[in-house]
């Protein structure tokens, strides 16, 4: 049946729009109208059947004697799932009447129970928040489920009659047959006769009567519009009066008879009248005025009845036909006569959305019509954008006006105190926020857009947290991220001429401030919202990026090149201290971690200073920034000592102290070189003396030093001083291999020169440090027990003494300080042979006295090395005095060893 109706509608539409360019439009409009009309008929039939069954049940229950029992069951729709939508829930009324009639007979028969009467009625699903999936039915599904049923023959006759009258009017115009006044009068009288007949039959044949009345109203719409627009037979005031009266009259008939179908048929006829009588010309003012009157009638009906289908029909006809006219005929000079109608239609359907929600029954109170609430602003804003396109900032002002309107409506609805309208309030507020958000980038540049979006996103997150709205919260987070990217889109623009007080920095502060505010709000809601902690940390990181990025940009833009590192240190120190104080005040644990970024910045700045400036750290305001930064760093470590992880503290304290020692050594070395200003060893000596002093001082006074050494003794004595000890030991080996130890401006004296004195001090301090750790703290640094310490110390001393000998030969024997020339020098080789043999004598004498066979064997091995050296390298050059002295000296010393240090006969000393 529906298919047959649609085919008829398409054919009729093609006949009405006979021109080639309108065939497709005519077919679509005709098919759509036929589809709606066919469903109207089906729906009316179902309603009639339902009313008849319900009346029968009511009469039955009223006439039942006693003990009637009425039970109502409602099938609960399934919960939201990914399965296909279930059928529309049914209201099942089960009436069970138990007749207990006692007969006046000798043996009364038991009462015969009446069978239950069951009525199944489809319940129209409305759009409601936080309901099941079955209650969410799109507007098209509502129309399809509603427009079903009815007397097919009568309804087809009315449709054909309506289109026939339209064709008759068009045919009579083209051929000028019967005078037009008589034609229109005859059609009007026929329509009035149909109204009278329909009214008289409203009680006996309700369905038939409503169809006749609907067709009559449509004919009156058609006739009135034709008399005004096509033939100009009636003045405009009379036409407007009739076109105002007809919607009011049809609405009154529909309301009195509770006839939704009558209202639908009448309003469809009203909207189709100008389409069927169109000749391609005419005034858009008349058309839109006429549609405004029709929408006024819909608004009047909506005051009394929540007939959503009526609202949808008006919505579709008004905006579709308006959009078609705009795409074909609108010109910028028509703005003043078109804009008021768009505003009027917008207000109509905003009001209809409010009425629909407020007029719902008590159990559905507050349900909203998504098409009216969300479709109206979307479509109207699109049309408005086309109208104001030639005007600068026209779209921005339009978006701002719509946002303000919806925010005001949300406030007004909220002030009325109706809790059931919460969904409507939130929908209006969301629309207000969206259009306000859109207005900002349309009117402002990227920086101000970012600032506004960031603050707006923070406000949205705050409201969403209070109302527990996840979607709104996610929207606010996304808006803040978009704010940052909007700001970056204008990063190449001018930054301003005043430090801090400029558009770039203030914009960054707005983005950072909004993210900080949102992060703390989410952090305080982590007990109520599962994902709040992750979202809070994301926004905190986002805020920190913009805060520090803004500061670095200001430093790079307004600070001179040489003072940028010092300024960066001061800025980061201030930020770290402020963040920790704020974290303590706000009880915000995540913010406590910000200060831990200060130490990496200090290390990076020191490296940049060393590589870029080739100067000492106190220069270029470093004498202010470095003390300030270290003071802040240790203050932060002290304030956060109870909350920071112990393992992290074992990393932060040593690194801070190592950086301090490095900077002090660097500064002292620079000043030493600056004051002496020569080729001497003094700057390198200073690089060893300062760390040695720190090792000695902390090791010696560890028990009397205040915090932090008193609280972290092991951390400072082992983890902090350990790397310094490795540096000093490795540096001592390296400098003995590579540096001749020039004491300029002093003369070189063995053991009494800056390098040797420093190495003696370093060796003593290192041995003392190892012994203190072993004895006082039961720690063996680098796995050095006492025996290994003695061996390592002896080897180091022997190596150092060889270096002293080499340097002495260089300064006193004039041997060049180059490895190749040293190896080929007879003086050097002779001196080394004698020195090694004497060293072996000393070791073997001590070992013989202490009965240490292993130590004695070490000395003997050293003698063996010397003998091998003599007979491999020195034997070829025995013609020189030095080589002869070498053989004689080694031989004499070996005889002395044999006499004074014989091999111990006893077992090795157990304490060795």
Coordinates of N, CA, C and O in Angstrom, one line a residue, residues 510-564:
X510 N 47.4 32.6 29.7 CA 46.0 32.2 29.7 C 45.9 30.7 29.5 O 45.1 30.0 30.1
X511 N 46.6 30.2 28.5 CA 46.6 28.8 28.2 C 47.1 28.0 29.4 O 46.5 27.0 29.9
X512 N 48.2 28.4 30.0 CA 48.7 27.7 31.2 C 47.8 27.8 32.4 O 47.6 26.9 33.1
X513 N 47.3 29.0 32.6 CA 46.4 29.2 33.7 C 45.1 28.4 33.7 O 44.7 27.8 34.7
X514 N 44.5 28.3 32.5 CA 43.4 27.5 32.3 C 43.7 26.0 32.6 O 42.9 25.3 33.2
X515 N 44.8 25.5 32.1 CA 45.2 24.1 32.3 C 45.5 23.9 33.8 O 45.2 22.8 34.3
X516 N 46.2 24.8 34.4 CA 46.5 24.6 35.9 C 45.2 24.5 36.7 O 45.0 23.6 37.5
X517 N 44.3 25.4 36.4 CA 43.0 25.4 37.1 C 42.2 24.1 36.9 O 41.7 23.5 37.8
X518 N 42.2 23.7 35.7 CA 41.5 22.4 35.3 C 42.2 21.2 36.0 O 41.5 20.3 36.5
X519 N 43.5 21.2 36.0 CA 44.3 20.1 36.6 C 44.0 20.0 38.1 O 43.8 18.9 38.6
X520 N 44.0 21.1 38.8 CA 43.7 21.0 40.2 C 42.3 20.6 40.5 O 42.0 19.9 41.5
X521 N 41.3 21.1 39.7 CA 39.9 20.6 39.9 C 39.8 19.1 39.7 O 39.1 18.4 40.4
X522 N 40.5 18.6 38.7 CA 40.4 17.2 38.4 C 41.1 16.4 39.5 O 40.7 15.3 39.9
X523 N 42.2 16.9 40.0 CA 43.0 16.2 41.0 C 42.2 16.1 42.3 O 42.3 15.1 43.0
X524 N 41.4 17.1 42.6 CA 40.5 17.0 43.8 C 39.3 16.1 43.6 O 38.6 15.9 44.6
X525 N 39.1 15.7 42.4 CA 37.9 14.8 42.1 C 38.3 13.4 41.8 O 37.5 12.6 41.3
X526 N 39.6 13.0 42.1 CA 40.0 11.7 41.8 C 39.3 10.6 42.5 O 39.2 9.4 42.1
X527 N 38.7 10.9 43.7 CA 37.9 9.9 44.4 C 36.6 9.6 43.8 O 36.0 8.5 44.0
X528 N 36.0 10.6 43.0 CA 34.7 10.4 42.4 C 34.8 10.0 41.0 O 33.9 9.4 40.5
X529 N 35.8 10.4 40.3 CA 36.0 10.2 38.8 C 37.2 9.3 38.6 O 38.3 9.6 39.0
X530 N 37.0 8.2 37.9 CA 38.0 7.2 37.8 C 39.2 7.8 37.0 O 40.3 7.6 37.4
X531 N 38.9 8.4 35.9 CA 40.0 8.9 35.0 C 40.5 10.3 35.4 O 41.2 10.9 34.6
X532 N 40.0 10.8 36.5 CA 40.4 12.2 36.9 C 41.9 12.4 37.1 O 42.4 13.4 36.7
X533 N 42.5 11.4 37.7 CA 44.0 11.6 38.0 C 44.8 11.7 36.7 O 45.7 12.5 36.5
X534 N 44.5 10.8 35.7 CA 45.2 10.8 34.4 C 44.9 12.1 33.7 O 45.9 12.7 33.1
X535 N 43.7 12.5 33.7 CA 43.3 13.8 33.0 C 44.0 15.0 33.7 O 44.5 15.9 33.0
X536 N 44.1 14.9 35.0 CA 44.8 16.0 35.7 C 46.2 16.1 35.4 O 46.8 17.2 35.2
X537 N 46.9 14.9 35.3 CA 48.3 14.9 35.0 C 48.6 15.4 33.6 O 49.6 16.1 33.3
X538 N 47.7 15.0 32.7 CA 47.8 15.5 31.3 C 47.7 17.0 31.2 O 48.6 17.6 30.6
X539 N 46.8 17.6 31.9 CA 46.6 19.0 31.8 C 47.7 19.7 32.6 O 48.1 20.8 32.2
X540 N 48.2 19.1 33.7 CA 49.4 19.7 34.4 C 50.6 19.8 33.5 O 51.3 20.8 33.5
X541 N 50.9 18.7 32.8 CA 52.0 18.7 31.9 C 51.8 19.7 30.8 O 52.7 20.5 30.4
X542 N 50.6 19.8 30.3 CA 50.3 20.8 29.3 C 50.5 22.3 29.8 O 51.0 23.1 29.1
X543 N 50.1 22.5 31.0 CA 50.2 23.8 31.6 C 51.7 24.1 31.8 O 52.1 25.3 31.6
X544 N 52.5 23.2 32.3 CA 53.9 23.4 32.5 C 54.6 23.7 31.2 O 55.6 24.5 31.2
X545 N 54.2 23.0 30.2 CA 54.9 23.3 28.9 C 54.7 24.7 28.5 O 55.6 25.4 28.0
X546 N 53.5 25.2 28.6 CA 53.2 26.6 28.2 C 53.8 27.6 29.2 O 54.2 28.7 28.8
X547 N 53.8 27.3 30.5 CA 54.4 28.2 31.5 C 55.9 28.4 31.2 O 56.4 29.5 31.1
X548 N 56.6 27.3 31.1 CA 58.1 27.3 30.9 C 58.4 27.8 29.5 O 59.4 28.5 29.3
X549 N 57.6 27.4 28.5 CA 57.8 27.8 27.2 C 57.6 29.3 27.0 O 58.4 30.0 26.3
X550 N 56.6 29.9 27.7 CA 56.4 31.4 27.7 C 57.6 32.1 28.3 O 58.1 33.1 27.8
X551 N 58.1 31.6 29.4 CA 59.3 32.2 30.1 C 60.5 32.1 29.2 O 61.3 33.1 29.1
X552 N 60.8 31.0 28.6 CA 62.0 30.9 27.7 C 61.8 31.8 26.5 O 62.8 32.4 26.1
X553 N 60.6 31.9 26.0 CA 60.4 32.8 24.9 C 60.7 34.3 25.3 O 61.3 35.1 24.5
X554 N 60.2 34.7 26.4 CA 60.5 36.1 26.9 C 62.0 36.3 27.1 O 62.5 37.4 26.8
X555 N 62.7 35.3 27.7 CA 64.1 35.5 27.9 C 64.8 35.6 26.6 O 65.7 36.4 26.4
X556 N 64.4 34.8 25.6 CA 65.1 34.8 24.3 C 64.8 36.1 23.6 O 65.7 36.5 22.8
X557 N 63.7 36.7 23.8 CA 63.3 37.9 23.1 C 63.8 39.2 23.7 O 64.1 40.1 22.9
X558 N 63.9 39.2 25.0 CA 64.2 40.5 25.6 C 65.5 40.6 26.4 O 65.9 41.7 26.9
X559 N 66.2 39.5 26.6 CA 67.4 39.5 27.4 C 68.6 39.3 26.5 O 68.6 38.6 25.5
X560 N 69.6 40.1 26.8 CA 70.8 40.0 25.9 C 71.5 38.6 26.0 O 71.3 37.9 26.9
X561 N 72.2 38.3 24.9 CA 72.7 37.0 24.7 C 73.5 36.5 25.9 O 73.3 35.3 26.4
X562 N 74.4 37.3 26.5 CA 75.3 36.8 27.5 C 74.6 36.6 28.9 O 75.0 35.9 29.7
X563 N 73.4 37.2 29.0 CA 72.7 37.1 30.3 C 71.5 36.1 30.3 O 70.8 36.0 31.3
X564 N 71.4 35.5 29.2 CA 70.2 34.5 29.1 C 70.4 33.3 30.0 O 69.4 33.0 30.7

